[in-house]
Amino acid sequence: MEVGQLKLVFKVMPFLVLGFLLSGCLPLNLLEQGPGGMFAVVLNQEGAYEPLLSGGALWLLDPDGKPQRKLLELAEEQSAGEISWAPSGEELSLTVVQVGEYGFPEEWRIVRVPLEGEPVDIVSHDYPLISPRYTQTGSAILYLAIPEEEPALYRFDFATGEEQLLADNVLAFLLSQDKVYLLDTNGAVRVLGEEDVLAEVRCPEEYCQGSLLFWPRPFLALDPTGRYFAISLQGEPGVVTPETDSVPSLYLVDLEGGEAWHLATPAGAPAFSPDGRKLAFAAGSVEKVRKAFLYDLETRDLEPLEGSEGVVLLSWGPSGLIAVVELADETYRFLRWTEEGWQELLAGGAGEGS
């Protein structure tokens, strides 16, 4: 199969609860590890974690996950997330949303937060500003904005202080080495500035496009080399009458070889290791217990990671795989996996006295 002929037809459903879509498209809050090993995450007023929340503060944590200090205080009617570390590890950026009546956003800001110094607004608009990510050199930030009806990719240059439109009709973007990979609103996957279509997807529903646009992390991942693209998608139900729900499946696409194959059902939250050798994802086991799995891209071996039961989100930092686990009482805990096993991070949260 030629690369240009690769086509996936799907409908996306979030791996997390449907309530995410009812929250007014607030930014997704994840624990993010920087190049120097420090962590950053937004915690509520009680010092506990929530994937979507208003108020609280942006916290800096040490490499063992212990709270150090607040970097940015948030008002009760503000929501923040989508943390991105600069390559230097000396600063980070995030999206801050002013929440209005009925919990819907009124103003969006991308804020630059140095570890030493005062936070600075980079851009601010009354329309969505989504997924800020530093460029490889750290001299600019890429992000999605929706000034009109269609989302577009922009670049903010720190030296000039100017916004630059890079591409129209972009549903999601992913960074790999010195390239930017785009998924446009028509379903084409390509490299920014290049015409060749590497893969094609169909995502016509507003539900699907909204999920990919506002919360790409639970659905999309790109390996550091730019070869493999992972996507969680909703398959058609096997039984039509009586009506049954379709189940999210995880697919792996070889953008260079023009192949795609199914990995697991139900599954989502893909995350590639920094060395590009493994793909982590969350999936239901035979016992229907959701846990983390590791897929070796070279050997194609699949390994369940015991002790991760209840995982809902995954990310990979310099020191290992980070799992967000939902507990029975609807609270959350962070776990870090290395070859030696799981270690809990942020144990006990961050109290007011921290």
mmCIF file of C-alpha atoms in Angstrom:
data_model
loop_
_atom_site.group_PDB
_atom_site.id
_atom_site.type_symbol
_atom_site.label_atom_id
_atom_site.label_comp_id
_atom_site.label_asym_id
_atom_site.label_seq_id
_atom_site.Cartn_x
_atom_site.Cartn_y
_atom_site.Cartn_z
ATOM 1 C CA MET A 1 0.000 0.000 0.000
ATOM 2 C CA GLU A 2 1.353 3.436 -0.920
ATOM 3 C CA VAL A 3 1.472 6.055 1.793
ATOM 4 C CA GLY A 4 -0.818 8.403 -0.100
ATOM 5 C CA GLN A 5 -3.490 5.688 -0.287
ATOM 6 C CA LEU A 6 -3.620 5.009 3.445
ATOM 7 C CA LYS A 7 -7.096 5.811 4.744
ATOM 8 C CA LEU A 8 -8.738 5.356 8.137
ATOM 9 C CA VAL A 9 -12.450 5.973 8.567
ATOM 10 C CA PHE A 10 -13.510 6.602 12.145
ATOM 11 C CA LYS A 11 -15.574 8.425 14.680
ATOM 12 C CA VAL A 12 -13.742 9.550 17.808
ATOM 13 C CA MET A 13 -15.093 9.266 21.344
ATOM 14 C CA PRO A 14 -13.070 10.383 24.373
ATOM 15 C CA PHE A 15 -11.519 7.717 26.565
ATOM 16 C CA LEU A 16 -12.512 9.817 29.549
ATOM 17 C CA VAL A 17 -16.006 10.635 30.734
ATOM 18 C CA LEU A 18 -18.579 12.396 28.575
ATOM 19 C CA GLY A 19 -18.648 15.191 31.134
ATOM 20 C CA PHE A 20 -15.522 16.625 29.530
ATOM 21 C CA LEU A 21 -17.632 17.782 26.595
ATOM 22 C CA LEU A 22 -20.143 19.401 28.912
ATOM 23 C CA SER A 23 -17.529 21.532 30.662
ATOM 24 C CA GLY A 24 -17.368 24.331 28.106
ATOM 25 C CA CYS A 25 -14.146 23.062 26.521
ATOM 26 C CA LEU A 26 -11.863 23.911 29.437
ATOM 27 C CA PRO A 27 -8.148 23.101 29.013
ATOM 28 C CA LEU A 28 -7.050 19.598 30.001
ATOM 29 C CA ASN A 29 -4.789 19.578 33.051
ATOM 30 C CA LEU A 30 -1.940 17.034 33.090
ATOM 31 C CA LEU A 31 1.185 16.572 35.184
ATOM 32 C CA GLU A 32 4.052 17.541 32.866
ATOM 33 C CA GLN A 33 7.760 16.873 33.476
ATOM 34 C CA GLY A 34 10.324 19.324 32.154
ATOM 35 C CA PRO A 35 13.776 18.624 30.686
ATOM 36 C CA GLY A 36 15.410 19.260 34.061
ATOM 37 C CA GLY A 37 13.215 16.716 35.852
ATOM 38 C CA MET A 38 10.890 19.166 37.629
ATOM 39 C CA PHE A 39 7.128 18.722 37.306
ATOM 40 C CA ALA A 40 4.321 21.233 36.864
ATOM 41 C CA VAL A 41 0.578 20.749 37.375
ATOM 42 C CA VAL A 42 -2.489 22.777 38.310
ATOM 43 C CA LEU A 43 -3.993 21.820 41.690
ATOM 44 C CA ASN A 44 -7.236 22.965 43.272
ATOM 45 C CA GLN A 45 -7.547 25.079 46.412
ATOM 46 C CA GLU A 46 -7.190 21.979 48.602
ATOM 47 C CA GLY A 47 -4.006 20.972 46.798
ATOM 48 C CA ALA A 48 -5.633 18.026 44.998
ATOM 49 C CA TYR A 49 -5.626 17.155 41.299
ATOM 50 C CA GLU A 50 -8.517 17.293 38.850
ATOM 51 C CA PRO A 51 -8.284 16.869 35.051
ATOM 52 C CA LEU A 52 -10.602 19.853 34.563
ATOM 53 C CA LEU A 53 -10.967 22.504 37.249
ATOM 54 C CA SER A 54 -11.436 26.171 38.010
ATOM 55 C CA GLY A 55 -9.360 28.084 40.530
ATOM 56 C CA GLY A 56 -6.360 26.784 42.434
ATOM 57 C CA ALA A 57 -2.782 27.358 41.334
ATOM 58 C CA LEU A 58 -0.001 26.161 39.048
ATOM 59 C CA TRP A 59 2.500 24.252 41.195
ATOM 60 C CA LEU A 60 6.146 23.353 40.692
ATOM 61 C CA LEU A 61 7.102 19.877 41.950
ATOM 62 C CA ASP A 62 10.571 18.420 42.438
ATOM 63 C CA PRO A 63 11.767 15.331 40.473
ATOM 64 C CA ASP A 64 10.243 13.060 43.145
ATOM 65 C CA GLY A 65 6.845 14.685 42.805
ATOM 66 C CA LYS A 66 6.956 16.695 46.022
ATOM 67 C CA PRO A 67 5.336 20.166 45.892
ATOM 68 C CA GLN A 68 7.868 23.006 46.000
ATOM 69 C CA ARG A 69 6.022 26.263 45.389
ATOM 70 C CA LYS A 70 3.251 27.983 43.476
ATOM 71 C CA LEU A 71 4.171 29.516 40.142
ATOM 72 C CA LEU A 72 0.832 31.107 39.275
ATOM 73 C CA GLU A 73 -2.236 31.804 41.400
ATOM 74 C CA LEU A 74 -5.606 31.426 39.665
ATOM 75 C CA ALA A 75 -8.834 33.207 40.461
ATOM 76 C CA GLU A 76 -11.885 31.117 41.281
ATOM 77 C CA GLU A 77 -13.369 31.805 37.844
ATOM 78 C CA GLN A 78 -10.175 30.870 35.948
ATOM 79 C CA SER A 79 -9.279 27.474 34.512
ATOM 80 C CA ALA A 80 -5.787 26.448 33.352
ATOM 81 C CA GLY A 81 -4.046 23.530 31.696
ATOM 82 C CA GLU A 82 -2.182 22.387 28.554
ATOM 83 C CA ILE A 83 1.200 22.905 30.196
ATOM 84 C CA SER A 84 4.199 22.978 27.866
ATOM 85 C CA TRP A 85 7.840 23.108 29.027
ATOM 86 C CA ALA A 86 10.464 25.103 27.169
ATOM 87 C CA PRO A 87 13.442 23.040 25.902
ATOM 88 C CA SER A 88 15.670 24.859 28.386
ATOM 89 C CA GLY A 89 13.543 23.736 31.328
ATOM 90 C CA GLU A 90 13.697 27.280 32.689
ATOM 91 C CA GLU A 91 10.102 28.230 31.874
ATOM 92 C CA LEU A 92 6.778 26.849 30.771
ATOM 93 C CA SER A 93 3.590 28.051 29.142
ATOM 94 C CA LEU A 94 -0.051 27.157 29.661
ATOM 95 C CA THR A 95 -3.553 28.146 28.640
ATOM 96 C CA VAL A 96 -5.597 30.196 31.126
ATOM 97 C CA VAL A 97 -9.318 30.602 30.488
ATOM 98 C CA GLN A 98 -11.627 33.149 32.091
ATOM 99 C CA VAL A 99 -14.804 31.229 32.861
ATOM 100 C CA GLY A 100 -18.088 33.085 32.633
ATOM 101 C CA GLU A 101 -21.715 32.312 33.294
ATOM 102 C CA TYR A 102 -22.709 28.638 33.169
ATOM 103 C CA GLY A 103 -19.036 27.658 33.090
ATOM 104 C CA PHE A 104 -18.319 28.642 29.504
ATOM 105 C CA PRO A 105 -15.070 30.420 28.501
ATOM 106 C CA GLU A 106 -15.105 34.189 27.884
ATOM 107 C CA GLU A 107 -11.401 34.957 27.420
ATOM 108 C CA TRP A 108 -8.405 32.803 26.505
ATOM 109 C CA ARG A 109 -4.780 33.604 27.358
ATOM 110 C CA ILE A 110 -1.491 31.846 26.729
ATOM 111 C CA VAL A 111 0.763 32.663 29.660
ATOM 112 C CA ARG A 112 4.547 32.353 29.765
ATOM 113 C CA VAL A 113 5.699 31.343 33.266
ATOM 114 C CA PRO A 114 9.431 31.473 34.105
ATOM 115 C CA LEU A 115 10.620 29.423 37.080
ATOM 116 C CA GLU A 116 12.299 32.603 38.297
ATOM 117 C CA GLY A 117 10.371 35.766 37.559
ATOM 118 C CA GLU A 118 6.833 36.966 36.917
ATOM 119 C CA PRO A 119 4.327 35.355 34.504
ATOM 120 C CA VAL A 120 3.676 37.238 31.252
ATOM 121 C CA ASP A 121 0.707 37.009 28.877
ATOM 122 C CA ILE A 122 1.841 36.057 25.374
ATOM 123 C CA VAL A 123 -1.491 36.401 23.566
ATOM 124 C CA SER A 124 -5.033 37.078 24.753
ATOM 125 C CA HIS A 125 -8.285 36.842 22.778
ATOM 126 C CA ASP A 126 -12.000 36.319 23.250
ATOM 127 C CA TYR A 127 -11.794 33.214 21.041
ATOM 128 C CA PRO A 128 -10.146 29.849 21.836
ATOM 129 C CA LEU A 129 -6.344 29.573 22.081
ATOM 130 C CA ILE A 130 -5.433 25.906 22.228
ATOM 131 C CA SER A 131 -2.443 23.573 22.728
ATOM 132 C CA PRO A 132 0.522 25.948 23.135
ATOM 133 C CA ARG A 133 3.811 24.155 22.382
ATOM 134 C CA TYR A 134 7.365 25.477 22.290
ATOM 135 C CA THR A 135 9.357 25.103 19.104
ATOM 136 C CA GLN A 136 12.533 23.017 19.177
ATOM 137 C CA THR A 137 14.722 26.084 19.757
ATOM 138 C CA GLY A 138 12.397 27.586 22.370
ATOM 139 C CA SER A 139 12.311 30.889 20.462
ATOM 140 C CA ALA A 140 8.586 30.698 19.696
ATOM 141 C CA ILE A 141 5.336 28.999 20.631
ATOM 142 C CA LEU A 142 2.928 27.267 18.264
ATOM 143 C CA TYR A 143 -0.775 27.129 19.073
ATOM 144 C CA LEU A 144 -4.221 26.765 17.551
ATOM 145 C CA ALA A 145 -6.681 29.648 17.467
ATOM 146 C CA ILE A 146 -10.247 29.973 16.236
ATOM 147 C CA PRO A 147 -10.729 33.652 15.283
ATOM 148 C CA GLU A 148 -13.362 32.690 12.729
ATOM 149 C CA GLU A 149 -15.287 29.455 12.136
ATOM 150 C CA GLU A 150 -12.248 27.297 11.324
ATOM 151 C CA PRO A 151 -9.242 26.605 13.593
ATOM 152 C CA ALA A 152 -5.816 27.679 12.355
ATOM 153 C CA LEU A 153 -2.195 27.179 13.411
ATOM 154 C CA TYR A 154 -0.275 30.228 14.611
ATOM 155 C CA ARG A 155 3.270 31.003 15.717
ATOM 156 C CA PHE A 156 4.208 33.608 18.318
ATOM 157 C CA ASP A 157 7.802 34.819 18.020
ATOM 158 C CA PHE A 158 9.353 35.903 21.332
ATOM 159 C CA ALA A 159 11.902 38.182 19.667
ATOM 160 C CA THR A 160 9.442 40.188 17.571
ATOM 161 C CA GLY A 161 6.298 39.743 19.702
ATOM 162 C CA GLU A 162 4.304 39.020 16.548
ATOM 163 C CA GLU A 163 1.667 36.406 15.708
ATOM 164 C CA GLN A 164 2.077 34.612 12.395
ATOM 165 C CA LEU A 165 -0.541 32.478 10.647
ATOM 166 C CA LEU A 166 1.087 29.209 9.523
ATOM 167 C CA ALA A 167 -1.809 27.108 8.236
ATOM 168 C CA ASP A 168 -5.602 27.280 7.962
ATOM 169 C CA ASN A 169 -8.138 24.586 8.871
ATOM 170 C CA VAL A 170 -5.926 22.704 11.353
ATOM 171 C CA LEU A 171 -7.680 20.346 13.753
ATOM 172 C CA ALA A 172 -4.566 19.218 15.642
ATOM 173 C CA PHE A 173 -0.787 19.461 15.387
ATOM 174 C CA LEU A 174 2.053 17.325 16.724
ATOM 175 C CA LEU A 175 5.768 18.080 16.987
ATOM 176 C CA SER A 176 8.554 15.666 16.105
ATOM 177 C CA GLN A 177 12.199 16.744 15.921
ATOM 178 C CA ASP A 178 12.238 19.754 13.581
ATOM 179 C CA LYS A 179 8.901 19.035 11.847
ATOM 180 C CA VAL A 180 5.292 19.933 12.572
ATOM 181 C CA TYR A 181 2.665 17.347 11.634
ATOM 182 C CA LEU A 182 -0.855 18.582 10.925
ATOM 183 C CA LEU A 183 -4.272 16.929 10.984
ATOM 184 C CA ASP A 184 -6.530 19.265 9.041
ATOM 185 C CA THR A 185 -10.295 19.617 9.237
ATOM 186 C CA ASN A 186 -10.660 17.512 6.071
ATOM 187 C CA GLY A 187 -8.825 14.596 7.693
ATOM 188 C CA ALA A 188 -5.470 14.867 5.895
ATOM 189 C CA VAL A 189 -2.263 14.204 7.847
ATOM 190 C CA ARG A 190 0.782 15.991 6.442
ATOM 191 C CA VAL A 191 3.938 17.859 7.414
ATOM 192 C CA LEU A 192 3.665 21.640 7.635
ATOM 193 C CA GLY A 193 4.934 23.183 4.412
ATOM 194 C CA GLU A 194 4.681 19.931 2.425
ATOM 195 C CA GLU A 195 1.936 18.812 0.023
ATOM 196 C CA ASP A 196 2.175 15.016 0.404
ATOM 197 C CA VAL A 197 -0.686 13.460 2.372
ATOM 198 C CA LEU A 198 0.748 10.829 4.727
ATOM 199 C CA ALA A 199 -2.607 9.461 5.890
ATOM 200 C CA GLU A 200 -6.276 10.323 5.666
ATOM 201 C CA VAL A 201 -8.992 10.155 8.271
ATOM 202 C CA ARG A 202 -12.663 11.061 8.231
ATOM 203 C CA CYS A 203 -14.030 12.929 11.214
ATOM 204 C CA PRO A 204 -17.146 14.814 10.091
ATOM 205 C CA GLU A 205 -19.106 14.963 13.348
ATOM 206 C CA GLU A 206 -18.881 18.049 15.567
ATOM 207 C CA TYR A 207 -18.396 15.740 18.567
ATOM 208 C CA CYS A 208 -15.391 14.135 16.920
ATOM 209 C CA GLN A 209 -13.798 17.351 15.712
ATOM 210 C CA GLY A 210 -14.357 19.071 19.049
ATOM 211 C CA SER A 211 -12.665 16.232 20.929
ATOM 212 C CA LEU A 212 -9.564 16.280 18.721
ATOM 213 C CA LEU A 213 -9.382 20.066 18.706
ATOM 214 C CA PHE A 214 -9.756 20.786 22.423
ATOM 215 C CA TRP A 215 -8.301 17.589 23.963
ATOM 216 C CA PRO A 216 -5.906 15.906 21.508
ATOM 217 C CA ARG A 217 -3.801 14.228 24.216
ATOM 218 C CA PRO A 218 -6.256 11.367 25.009
ATOM 219 C CA PHE A 219 -6.522 10.553 21.295
ATOM 220 C CA LEU A 220 -3.350 11.379 19.356
ATOM 221 C CA ALA A 221 0.390 10.814 19.700
ATOM 222 C CA LEU A 222 3.436 10.984 17.419
ATOM 223 C CA ASP A 223 6.706 9.220 18.086
ATOM 224 C CA PRO A 224 9.854 11.416 18.375
ATOM 225 C CA THR A 225 11.146 10.371 14.947
ATOM 226 C CA GLY A 226 7.891 11.220 13.168
ATOM 227 C CA ARG A 227 7.444 7.709 11.802
ATOM 228 C CA TYR A 228 4.594 6.366 13.936
ATOM 229 C CA PHE A 229 1.251 8.023 14.553
ATOM 230 C CA ALA A 230 -1.160 6.590 17.152
ATOM 231 C CA ILE A 231 -4.853 7.402 17.232
ATOM 232 C CA SER A 232 -7.772 6.299 19.373
ATOM 233 C CA LEU A 233 -10.953 6.012 17.322
ATOM 234 C CA GLN A 234 -14.509 4.826 17.616
ATOM 235 C CA GLY A 235 -15.430 1.752 15.576
ATOM 236 C CA GLU A 236 -18.860 0.824 14.301
ATOM 237 C CA PRO A 237 -20.844 -1.433 16.676
ATOM 238 C CA GLY A 238 -21.003 -5.111 15.812
ATOM 239 C CA VAL A 239 -24.704 -5.336 16.665
ATOM 240 C CA VAL A 240 -27.030 -2.792 15.074
ATOM 241 C CA THR A 241 -30.393 -4.036 16.400
ATOM 242 C CA PRO A 242 -30.919 -3.751 19.302
ATOM 243 C CA GLU A 243 -28.735 -0.680 19.370
ATOM 244 C CA THR A 244 -25.329 -1.050 21.028
ATOM 245 C CA ASP A 245 -22.516 1.365 21.733
ATOM 246 C CA SER A 246 -19.392 1.368 19.619
ATOM 247 C CA VAL A 247 -16.092 0.916 21.445
ATOM 248 C CA PRO A 248 -12.932 3.077 21.132
ATOM 249 C CA SER A 249 -10.003 1.246 19.561
ATOM 250 C CA LEU A 250 -6.356 2.196 19.286
ATOM 251 C CA TYR A 251 -4.606 2.089 15.913
ATOM 252 C CA LEU A 252 -0.953 2.550 15.033
ATOM 253 C CA VAL A 253 -0.051 4.123 11.683
ATOM 254 C CA ASP A 254 3.367 3.785 10.043
ATOM 255 C CA LEU A 255 3.588 7.099 8.193
ATOM 256 C CA GLU A 256 6.711 6.016 6.318
ATOM 257 C CA GLY A 257 5.647 2.489 5.420
ATOM 258 C CA GLY A 258 2.008 3.277 4.657
ATOM 259 C CA GLU A 259 0.581 0.663 7.015
ATOM 260 C CA ALA A 260 -1.895 0.765 9.892
ATOM 261 C CA TRP A 261 -2.891 -1.906 12.376
ATOM 262 C CA HIS A 262 -5.192 -2.369 15.338
ATOM 263 C CA LEU A 263 -3.607 -2.589 18.783
ATOM 264 C CA ALA A 264 -6.395 -2.889 21.344
ATOM 265 C CA THR A 265 -10.105 -2.385 22.089
ATOM 266 C CA PRO A 266 -11.202 -0.502 24.144
ATOM 267 C CA ALA A 267 -8.109 1.683 24.303
ATOM 268 C CA GLY A 268 -6.862 5.271 24.273
ATOM 269 C CA ALA A 269 -4.428 7.769 25.826
ATOM 270 C CA PRO A 270 -1.430 6.871 23.591
ATOM 271 C CA ALA A 271 2.045 8.143 24.565
ATOM 272 C CA PHE A 272 5.397 7.340 22.930
ATOM 273 C CA SER A 273 8.574 6.925 24.964
ATOM 274 C CA PRO A 274 11.240 9.648 24.516
ATOM 275 C CA ASP A 275 13.518 7.168 22.708
ATOM 276 C CA GLY A 276 10.720 6.231 20.291
ATOM 277 C CA ARG A 277 10.951 2.526 21.049
ATOM 278 C CA LYS A 278 7.714 1.970 22.932
ATOM 279 C CA LEU A 279 4.117 3.100 22.914
ATOM 280 C CA ALA A 280 2.165 3.255 26.165
ATOM 281 C CA PHE A 281 -1.624 3.298 26.186
ATOM 282 C CA ALA A 282 -4.603 2.629 28.443
ATOM 283 C CA ALA A 283 -6.852 -0.335 27.638
ATOM 284 C CA GLY A 284 -9.356 -2.713 29.136
ATOM 285 C CA SER A 285 -8.028 -6.149 30.049
ATOM 286 C CA VAL A 286 -9.785 -9.493 29.821
ATOM 287 C CA GLU A 287 -11.285 -8.739 33.247
ATOM 288 C CA LYS A 288 -12.500 -5.375 31.851
ATOM 289 C CA VAL A 289 -10.179 -3.512 34.219
ATOM 290 C CA ARG A 290 -8.542 -0.505 32.586
ATOM 291 C CA LYS A 291 -4.746 -0.523 32.950
ATOM 292 C CA ALA A 292 -1.602 0.691 31.192
ATOM 293 C CA PHE A 293 0.125 -1.377 28.497
ATOM 294 C CA LEU A 294 3.497 -1.091 26.768
ATOM 295 C CA TYR A 295 3.874 -1.944 23.079
ATOM 296 C CA ASP A 296 7.375 -2.507 21.694
ATOM 297 C CA LEU A 297 7.528 -0.947 18.213
ATOM 298 C CA GLU A 298 10.380 -3.196 17.092
ATOM 299 C CA THR A 299 9.335 -6.607 18.440
ATOM 300 C CA ARG A 300 5.572 -5.841 18.562
ATOM 301 C CA ASP A 301 5.411 -7.388 22.026
ATOM 302 C CA LEU A 302 2.619 -6.167 24.304
ATOM 303 C CA GLU A 303 3.185 -5.943 28.066
ATOM 304 C CA PRO A 304 0.538 -5.089 30.685
ATOM 305 C CA LEU A 305 1.770 -2.912 33.526
ATOM 306 C CA GLU A 306 0.268 -4.356 36.695
ATOM 307 C CA GLY A 307 -0.552 -1.857 39.407
ATOM 308 C CA SER A 308 -1.970 0.738 37.007
ATOM 309 C CA GLU A 309 -5.605 -0.303 37.325
ATOM 310 C CA GLY A 310 -7.963 2.627 36.785
ATOM 311 C CA VAL A 311 -5.596 4.589 34.526
ATOM 312 C CA VAL A 312 -7.276 7.318 32.468
ATOM 313 C CA LEU A 313 -4.385 9.387 31.076
ATOM 314 C CA LEU A 314 -0.742 8.725 30.230
ATOM 315 C CA SER A 315 2.247 10.907 29.395
ATOM 316 C CA TRP A 316 5.967 10.260 29.157
ATOM 317 C CA GLY A 317 8.610 12.424 30.816
ATOM 318 C CA PRO A 318 12.416 12.188 30.991
ATOM 319 C CA SER A 319 12.253 10.052 34.147
ATOM 320 C CA GLY A 320 9.571 7.595 33.071
ATOM 321 C CA LEU A 321 5.943 6.973 32.202
ATOM 322 C CA ILE A 322 3.404 9.068 34.136
ATOM 323 C CA ALA A 323 -0.080 7.634 34.751
ATOM 324 C CA VAL A 324 -3.164 9.430 36.032
ATOM 325 C CA VAL A 325 -5.244 6.841 37.897
ATOM 326 C CA GLU A 326 -8.862 7.395 38.904
ATOM 327 C CA LEU A 327 -9.844 5.878 42.243
ATOM 328 C CA ALA A 328 -13.205 4.515 43.345
ATOM 329 C CA ASP A 329 -14.076 7.749 45.199
ATOM 330 C CA GLU A 330 -13.501 9.768 41.979
ATOM 331 C CA THR A 331 -10.219 11.212 43.203
ATOM 332 C CA TYR A 332 -6.914 10.794 41.343
ATOM 333 C CA ARG A 333 -3.346 9.739 41.984
ATOM 334 C CA PHE A 334 -0.160 10.045 39.918
ATOM 335 C CA LEU A 335 2.126 7.090 39.326
ATOM 336 C CA ARG A 336 5.536 7.016 37.633
ATOM 337 C CA TRP A 337 6.674 3.789 36.014
ATOM 338 C CA THR A 338 10.286 2.812 35.441
ATOM 339 C CA GLU A 339 11.889 -0.595 34.964
ATOM 340 C CA GLU A 340 11.866 -0.899 38.765
ATOM 341 C CA GLY A 341 8.074 -0.545 38.991
ATOM 342 C CA TRP A 342 5.585 2.140 40.066
ATOM 343 C CA GLN A 343 6.251 5.098 42.332
ATOM 344 C CA GLU A 344 3.525 7.433 43.590
ATOM 345 C CA LEU A 345 3.974 11.146 42.916
ATOM 346 C CA LEU A 346 2.289 14.014 44.710
ATOM 347 C CA ALA A 347 1.278 11.704 47.560
ATOM 348 C CA GLY A 348 -1.051 13.598 49.853
ATOM 349 C CA GLY A 349 -1.400 16.524 47.449
ATOM 350 C CA ALA A 350 -0.200 20.047 48.168
ATOM 351 C CA GLY A 351 -1.714 21.590 51.270
ATOM 352 C CA GLU A 352 -1.927 25.295 51.936
ATOM 353 C CA GLY A 353 1.115 25.017 54.149
ATOM 354 C CA SER A 354 3.334 23.554 51.430
#
